[in-house]
CSV table of C-alpha atoms and ligand atoms in Angstrom, one decimal:
chain,number,residue,atom,x,y,z
A,1,UNK,CA,11.7,-6.5,4.0
A,2,UNK,CA,13.8,-6.5,7.2
A,3,UNK,CA,16.5,-4.4,8.8
A,4,UNK,CA,18.6,-5.7,11.6
A,5,UNK,CA,21.4,-3.9,13.6
A,6,UNK,CA,22.5,-4.6,17.1
A,7,UNK,CA,20.1,-2.1,18.9
A,8,UNK,CA,16.9,-2.3,16.8
A,9,UNK,CA,15.1,-4.7,14.6
A,10,UNK,CA,12.3,-4.0,12.1
A,11,UNK,CA,10.1,-6.1,9.8
A,12,UNK,CA,7.5,-5.1,7.2
A,13,UNK,CA,4.2,-7.1,6.5
A,14,UNK,CA,2.4,-6.1,3.3
A,15,UNK,CA,-1.3,-5.8,3.1
A,16,UNK,CA,-2.9,-7.9,0.3
A,17,UNK,CA,-5.5,-7.7,-2.3
A,18,UNK,CA,-7.3,-10.8,-3.5
A,19,UNK,CA,-7.9,-10.3,-7.2
A,20,UNK,CA,-9.8,-13.5,-7.6
A,21,UNK,CA,-11.0,-16.4,-5.6
A,22,UNK,CA,-11.7,-15.3,-1.9
A,23,UNK,CA,-13.8,-17.7,0.2
A,24,UNK,CA,-13.6,-20.6,-2.4
A,25,UNK,CA,-9.8,-20.7,-1.5
A,26,UNK,CA,-10.9,-21.8,2.1
A,27,UNK,CA,-12.4,-24.9,0.4
A,28,UNK,CA,-9.3,-25.8,-1.6
A,29,UNK,CA,-9.6,-23.9,-4.8
A,30,UNK,CA,-7.0,-21.5,-6.2
A,31,UNK,CA,-7.0,-17.8,-5.5
A,32,UNK,CA,-5.0,-15.0,-7.2
A,33,UNK,CA,-3.6,-12.4,-4.8
A,34,UNK,CA,-1.0,-9.8,-4.6
A,35,UNK,CA,0.8,-7.5,-2.1
A,36,UNK,CA,0.1,-3.9,-1.4
A,37,UNK,CA,2.9,-1.3,-0.7
A,38,UNK,CA,0.9,-0.5,2.4
A,39,UNK,CA,1.1,-2.7,5.4
A,40,UNK,CA,2.2,-3.2,9.0
A,41,UNK,CA,5.8,-2.3,10.3
A,42,UNK,CA,6.9,-4.0,13.4
A,43,UNK,CA,9.9,-2.9,15.5
A,44,UNK,CA,11.9,-4.7,18.1
A,45,UNK,CA,14.1,-3.7,20.9
A,46,UNK,CA,16.2,-5.7,23.2
A,47,UNK,CA,14.3,-6.7,26.4
A,48,UNK,CA,14.6,-9.2,29.3
A,49,UNK,CA,11.4,-11.0,28.1
A,50,UNK,CA,9.6,-11.5,24.8
A,51,UNK,CA,6.6,-9.2,24.7
A,52,UNK,CA,4.2,-7.3,22.4
A,53,UNK,CA,3.2,-3.6,23.0
A,54,UNK,CA,-0.6,-3.7,22.4
A,55,UNK,CA,-2.2,-0.3,21.3
A,56,UNK,CA,-4.5,1.2,23.9
A,57,UNK,CA,-7.1,1.8,21.2
A,58,UNK,CA,-7.9,-2.1,21.0
A,59,UNK,CA,-11.0,-3.5,22.6
A,60,UNK,CA,-10.6,-6.2,25.4
A,61,UNK,CA,-11.6,-8.9,22.8
A,62,UNK,CA,-9.1,-7.7,20.3
A,63,UNK,CA,-6.3,-7.5,22.9
A,64,UNK,CA,-7.2,-11.1,24.0
A,65,UNK,CA,-6.8,-12.4,20.5
A,66,UNK,CA,-3.6,-10.5,19.7
A,67,UNK,CA,-2.0,-11.7,22.9
A,68,UNK,CA,-2.9,-15.3,22.1
A,69,UNK,CA,-1.6,-14.9,18.5
A,70,UNK,CA,1.7,-13.3,19.6
A,71,UNK,CA,2.1,-16.1,22.2
A,72,UNK,CA,2.1,-18.7,19.5
A,73,UNK,CA,4.5,-16.9,17.3
A,74,UNK,CA,6.8,-16.3,20.3
A,75,UNK,CA,6.7,-20.0,21.1
A,76,UNK,CA,7.5,-20.9,17.6
A,77,UNK,CA,10.7,-18.7,17.8
A,78,UNK,CA,11.8,-19.9,21.2
A,79,UNK,CA,10.7,-16.7,23.1
A,80,UNK,CA,13.7,-14.4,22.1
A,81,UNK,CA,14.3,-11.4,24.4
A,82,UNK,CA,12.6,-8.7,22.4
A,83,UNK,CA,9.9,-6.1,22.9
A,84,UNK,CA,7.8,-5.8,19.7
A,85,UNK,CA,5.7,-2.7,18.8
A,86,UNK,CA,3.9,-1.9,15.5
A,87,UNK,CA,2.2,0.6,13.4
A,88,UNK,CA,0.3,0.5,10.1
A,89,UNK,CA,-0.7,2.6,7.2
A,90,UNK,CA,-3.2,0.0,6.0
A,91,UNK,CA,-7.0,0.6,6.5
A,92,UNK,CA,-7.9,-1.9,9.2
A,93,UNK,CA,-10.6,-4.5,9.1
A,94,UNK,CA,-11.4,-3.7,5.3
A,95,UNK,CA,-10.4,-7.1,3.8
A,96,UNK,CA,-6.9,-5.8,3.0
A,97,UNK,CA,-5.1,-8.4,4.9
A,98,UNK,CA,-4.2,-6.4,8.1
A,99,UNK,CA,-4.0,-9.4,10.3
A,100,UNK,CA,-1.8,-11.3,7.9
A,101,UNK,CA,0.4,-8.2,7.5
A,102,UNK,CA,0.7,-7.9,11.4
A,103,UNK,CA,1.5,-11.6,11.6
A,104,UNK,CA,4.2,-11.4,9.0
A,105,UNK,CA,5.8,-8.2,10.5
A,106,UNK,CA,6.0,-9.6,14.0
A,107,UNK,CA,7.3,-12.9,12.6
A,108,UNK,CA,10.0,-11.2,10.8
A,109,UNK,CA,11.2,-9.4,14.0
A,110,UNK,CA,10.9,-12.4,16.2
A,111,UNK,CA,12.9,-14.4,13.7
A,112,UNK,CA,15.6,-11.9,13.6
A,113,UNK,CA,15.7,-11.6,17.4
A,114,UNK,CA,16.0,-15.4,17.6
A,115,UNK,CA,19.0,-15.1,15.2
A,116,UNK,CA,17.2,-17.2,12.6
A,117,UNK,CA,17.0,-16.5,8.9
A,118,UNK,CA,13.8,-14.6,8.2
A,119,UNK,CA,13.3,-16.1,4.7
A,120,UNK,CA,9.8,-16.0,3.2
A,121,UNK,CA,9.1,-19.5,4.0
A,122,UNK,CA,10.3,-19.2,7.6
A,123,UNK,CA,8.3,-16.0,8.0
A,124,UNK,CA,5.2,-17.6,6.6
A,125,UNK,CA,5.4,-20.7,8.9
A,126,UNK,CA,5.6,-18.4,12.0
A,127,UNK,CA,2.9,-16.0,10.7
A,128,UNK,CA,0.7,-19.0,10.1
A,129,UNK,CA,0.6,-19.6,13.9
A,130,UNK,CA,-0.8,-16.1,14.4
A,131,UNK,CA,-3.2,-16.2,11.6
A,132,UNK,CA,-4.9,-19.4,12.9
A,133,UNK,CA,-5.5,-17.5,16.1
A,134,UNK,CA,-6.9,-14.5,14.3
A,135,UNK,CA,-9.2,-16.3,11.8
A,136,UNK,CA,-9.9,-19.8,13.1
A,137,UNK,CA,-9.9,-21.6,9.7
A,138,UNK,CA,-7.9,-19.3,7.4
A,139,UNK,CA,-6.8,-20.6,3.9
A,140,UNK,CA,-3.4,-19.1,4.4
A,141,UNK,CA,-3.5,-16.8,1.3
A,142,UNK,CA,-3.3,-13.6,3.3
A,143,UNK,CA,0.0,-14.2,5.2
A,144,UNK,CA,1.5,-16.2,2.3
A,145,UNK,CA,1.0,-13.2,-0.2
A,146,UNK,CA,2.3,-10.8,2.5
A,147,UNK,CA,5.3,-13.0,3.2
A,148,UNK,CA,6.2,-13.6,-0.5
A,149,UNK,CA,5.5,-10.0,-1.6
A,150,UNK,CA,4.6,-11.3,-5.1
A,151,UNK,CA,1.5,-11.9,-7.2
A,152,UNK,CA,0.7,-15.5,-6.4
A,153,UNK,CA,-1.8,-18.2,-7.4
A,154,UNK,CA,-2.4,-19.8,-4.0
A,155,UNK,CA,-4.0,-23.1,-3.3
A,156,UNK,CA,-4.4,-25.2,-0.1
A,157,UNK,CA,-6.0,-28.5,-0.9
A,158,UNK,CA,-8.3,-29.9,1.8
A,159,UNK,CA,-6.5,-31.6,4.6
A,160,UNK,CA,-3.1,-30.3,3.6
A,161,UNK,CA,-1.0,-28.9,6.2
A,162,UNK,CA,0.4,-26.2,3.9
A,163,UNK,CA,-0.7,-24.2,0.9
A,164,UNK,CA,1.2,-23.9,-2.3
A,165,UNK,CA,1.9,-20.7,-4.0
A,166,UNK,CA,3.0,-20.2,-7.7
A,167,UNK,CA,4.3,-16.7,-8.6
A,168,UNK,CA,2.4,-15.3,-11.5
A,169,UNK,CA,4.5,-13.0,-13.8
A,170,UNK,CA,2.5,-10.2,-15.2
A,171,UNK,CA,3.2,-9.1,-18.9
A,172,UNK,CA,1.5,-5.7,-18.3
A,173,UNK,CA,1.1,-3.7,-15.1
A,174,UNK,CA,-2.0,-4.6,-13.1
A,175,UNK,CA,-3.3,-1.3,-11.9
A,176,UNK,CA,-6.0,-1.1,-9.2
A,177,UNK,CA,-8.1,1.5,-7.4
A,178,UNK,CA,-8.9,0.2,-3.9
A,179,UNK,CA,-11.9,1.8,-2.4
A,180,UNK,CA,-13.2,1.5,1.2
A,181,UNK,CA,-17.0,0.9,1.0
A,182,UNK,CA,-18.3,0.7,4.6
A,183,UNK,CA,-17.6,-1.1,7.7
A,184,UNK,CA,-17.7,-4.9,7.8
A,185,UNK,CA,-18.1,-7.9,10.1
A,186,UNK,CA,-14.9,-9.7,11.2
A,187,UNK,CA,-13.7,-12.3,8.6
A,188,UNK,CA,-14.2,-15.1,11.1
A,189,UNK,CA,-17.9,-14.4,11.2
A,190,UNK,CA,-18.5,-14.0,7.4
A,191,UNK,CA,-16.4,-17.2,6.8
A,192,UNK,CA,-18.3,-19.0,9.5
A,193,UNK,CA,-21.7,-18.0,8.3
A,194,UNK,CA,-20.9,-19.1,4.7
A,195,UNK,CA,-19.5,-22.5,6.2
A,196,UNK,CA,-23.0,-23.1,7.7
A,197,UNK,CA,-24.8,-22.3,4.4
A,198,UNK,CA,-22.4,-24.6,2.4
A,199,UNK,CA,-22.9,-27.5,5.0
A,200,UNK,CA,-26.6,-27.3,4.4
A,201,UNK,CA,-26.6,-27.0,0.7
A,202,UNK,CA,-23.1,-28.5,0.0
A,203,UNK,CA,-23.5,-29.5,-3.7
A,204,UNK,CA,-24.8,-26.1,-4.9
A,205,UNK,CA,-22.1,-24.2,-2.9
A,206,UNK,CA,-19.4,-26.5,-4.0
A,207,UNK,CA,-20.5,-25.9,-7.7
A,208,UNK,CA,-19.9,-22.2,-7.3
A,209,UNK,CA,-16.7,-22.6,-5.4
A,210,UNK,CA,-15.4,-24.8,-8.2
A,211,UNK,CA,-16.4,-22.2,-10.8
A,212,UNK,CA,-14.6,-19.4,-8.8
A,213,UNK,CA,-11.5,-21.6,-8.6
A,214,UNK,CA,-11.6,-21.9,-12.5
A,215,UNK,CA,-12.0,-18.1,-12.7
A,216,UNK,CA,-8.9,-17.6,-10.5
A,217,UNK,CA,-6.8,-19.8,-12.8
A,218,UNK,CA,-8.1,-18.1,-16.0
A,219,UNK,CA,-7.3,-14.8,-14.4
A,220,UNK,CA,-3.8,-15.8,-13.7
A,221,UNK,CA,-3.4,-16.8,-17.4
A,222,UNK,CA,-4.9,-13.5,-18.4
A,223,UNK,CA,-2.3,-11.6,-16.3
A,224,UNK,CA,0.6,-13.7,-17.8
A,225,UNK,CA,-0.7,-13.0,-21.3
A,226,UNK,CA,-1.2,-9.3,-20.5
A,227,UNK,CA,-4.9,-9.5,-21.4
A,228,UNK,CA,-6.3,-7.0,-19.1
A,229,UNK,CA,-9.9,-7.0,-20.6
A,230,UNK,CA,-10.1,-10.7,-20.0
A,231,UNK,CA,-8.9,-10.2,-16.3
A,232,UNK,CA,-11.5,-7.4,-15.9
A,233,UNK,CA,-14.2,-9.8,-17.2
A,234,UNK,CA,-13.2,-12.6,-14.9
A,235,UNK,CA,-13.3,-10.1,-11.9
A,236,UNK,CA,-16.8,-9.1,-12.9
A,237,UNK,CA,-18.0,-12.7,-13.1
A,238,UNK,CA,-16.3,-13.5,-9.7
A,239,UNK,CA,-18.2,-10.6,-8.1
A,240,UNK,CA,-21.5,-11.9,-9.4
A,241,UNK,CA,-20.7,-15.3,-7.9
A,242,UNK,CA,-19.6,-13.8,-4.6
A,243,UNK,CA,-22.9,-12.0,-4.4
A,244,UNK,CA,-24.7,-15.4,-5.3
A,245,UNK,CA,-22.9,-16.7,-2.2
A,246,UNK,CA,-24.4,-14.0,-0.1
A,247,UNK,CA,-21.1,-12.1,0.4
A,248,UNK,CA,-22.0,-8.7,-1.1
A,249,UNK,CA,-24.1,-5.8,0.2
A,250,UNK,CA,-25.9,-2.8,-1.4
A,251,UNK,CA,-22.9,-0.6,-0.5
A,252,UNK,CA,-20.4,-3.0,-2.1
A,253,UNK,CA,-22.5,-3.5,-5.2
A,254,UNK,CA,-23.0,0.2,-5.6
A,255,UNK,CA,-19.3,0.8,-5.5
A,256,UNK,CA,-18.6,-2.0,-8.0
A,257,UNK,CA,-21.2,-0.4,-10.4
A,258,UNK,CA,-19.7,3.1,-9.8
A,259,UNK,CA,-16.2,2.0,-10.7
A,260,UNK,CA,-17.5,0.2,-13.8
A,261,UNK,CA,-19.2,3.3,-14.8
A,262,UNK,CA,-16.0,5.2,-14.3
A,263,UNK,CA,-14.3,2.9,-16.9
A,264,UNK,CA,-13.1,-0.1,-14.8
A,265,UNK,CA,-12.2,-3.0,-17.0
A,266,UNK,CA,-13.5,-5.1,-14.0
A,267,UNK,CA,-14.6,-4.4,-10.5
A,268,UNK,CA,-15.4,-6.7,-7.5
A,269,UNK,CA,-15.3,-6.8,-3.8
A,270,UNK,CA,-12.1,-8.0,-2.3
A,271,UNK,CA,-11.4,-10.1,0.9
A,272,UNK,CA,-14.2,-11.4,3.1
A,273,UNK,CA,-17.0,-9.0,2.0
A,274,UNK,CA,-20.2,-9.2,3.9
A,275,UNK,CA,-21.8,-5.9,5.1
A,276,UNK,CA,-19.0,-3.8,3.7
A,277,UNK,CA,-15.2,-3.7,3.2
A,278,UNK,CA,-13.0,-3.0,0.2
A,279,UNK,CA,-13.8,-2.9,-3.6
A,280,UNK,CA,-11.2,-3.1,-6.3
A,281,UNK,CA,-11.3,-1.7,-9.8
A,282,UNK,CA,-9.0,-2.6,-12.7
A,283,UNK,CA,-8.0,0.4,-14.7
A,284,UNK,CA,-5.5,1.4,-17.5
A,285,UNK,CA,-5.0,4.7,-15.7
A,286,UNK,CA,-5.9,5.0,-12.0
A,287,UNK,CA,-4.8,8.5,-11.3
A,288,UNK,CA,-8.1,10.4,-12.6
A,289,UNK,CA,-10.2,7.8,-10.8
A,290,UNK,CA,-8.5,8.3,-7.4
A,291,UNK,CA,-8.7,12.1,-7.9
A,292,UNK,CA,-12.4,12.0,-8.6
A,293,UNK,CA,-13.4,9.7,-5.8
A,294,UNK,CA,-11.3,11.6,-3.3
A,295,UNK,CA,-13.0,14.9,-4.5
A,296,UNK,CA,-16.3,13.1,-3.6
A,297,UNK,CA,-15.0,12.3,-0.1
A,298,UNK,CA,-14.5,8.5,-0.8
A,299,UNK,CA,-11.7,6.8,0.8
A,300,UNK,CA,-9.4,5.1,-1.7
A,301,UNK,CA,-6.0,4.7,-3.0
A,302,UNK,CA,-4.3,3.2,-6.1
A,303,UNK,CA,-1.9,0.3,-6.3
A,304,UNK,CA,0.1,-1.3,-9.0
A,305,UNK,CA,-0.2,-5.0,-7.9
A,306,UNK,CA,2.1,-6.6,-10.4
A,307,UNK,CA,4.1,-6.1,-13.6
A,308,UNK,CA,7.1,-3.9,-14.2
A,309,UNK,CA,7.8,-1.6,-11.2
A,310,UNK,CA,5.0,-3.0,-9.1
A,311,UNK,CA,4.8,-1.1,-5.7
A,312,UNK,CA,4.2,-3.9,-3.2
A,313,UNK,CA,6.7,-6.2,-4.8
A,314,UNK,CA,9.8,-5.6,-2.5
A,315,UNK,CA,11.5,-8.8,-3.4
A,316,UNK,CA,11.2,-10.8,-0.1
A,317,UNK,CA,14.2,-12.5,1.4
B,1,MEV,C1,-9.8,-13.2,3.6
B,1,MEV,O1,-8.9,-12.2,3.2
B,1,MEV,C2,-9.9,-14.1,2.6
B,1,MEV,C3,-11.0,-15.3,2.8
B,1,MEV,O2,-10.9,-16.1,1.6
B,1,MEV,C4,-10.5,-16.1,4.0
B,1,MEV,C5,-9.3,-16.9,3.9
B,1,MEV,O3,-8.8,-17.2,2.8
B,1,MEV,O4,-8.8,-17.4,5.0
B,1,MEV,C6,-12.4,-14.7,2.9
């Protein structure tokens, strides 16, 4: 979503949730992902040079990466005269796509400032420049979901320049509780460590990636058919396979089991996983679950990812 008048520009980048298929998507298999209503809002004001206001709270390393990422997007847009700042209501570094959301928000503002049409595909192309700087070898699912603001089945075949996204129409609302379950290592490190394991034991790891890819496709069918029980089962199996790949932790597993005990149709880690991060649970009714977890002091929120009146689906340009 963008606004554009002569004195100020603004652009929103949605956070994302991967319902199925994280990590295996890096190896060319499909993933099912949708947008959150939370994300990053970037604002632009006219300036004599193209620049990004970097928040003081960032570490020296984070500043360096952010500067390099913005420089790539800036170059892709012809360095328009705009000063970009941003804020976010997304929990950061939890596997909810904060860097993809930031990339999309900045790209929207830069494209507007350059007088170019900020269509979903143009935004995704510029955001891709930033994402590569943030993640090294990203699949592209995060920024594509953020730019399209729809539930998508995403796939980038090995060696392909671009990924492909198919919009998945949900027959019934897909209601999730998203829970923060401990701090985690940066995505780049978790993805890199898995890459080392799969290089060493390629056949075994490829078998699991292939199976997760099948689960993502089956999950997309379940969403289209409104079969939430089938979707929940696929999520549970996907969590088991992510754990088998060494991507879960006691904290993530505990939260998955807690959500299942609270009536989740399915629950799994979402995003890169590792030491901690976010866990999602699929529920018919999320309200009582959020109420109970909040009462226990556990950080969480609910989100309707797809279906009629889905929150994050703003209808991208
Ligand atoms: C991170 O949100 C998702 C991963 O699959 C990495 C990627 O797709 O680039 C872990």
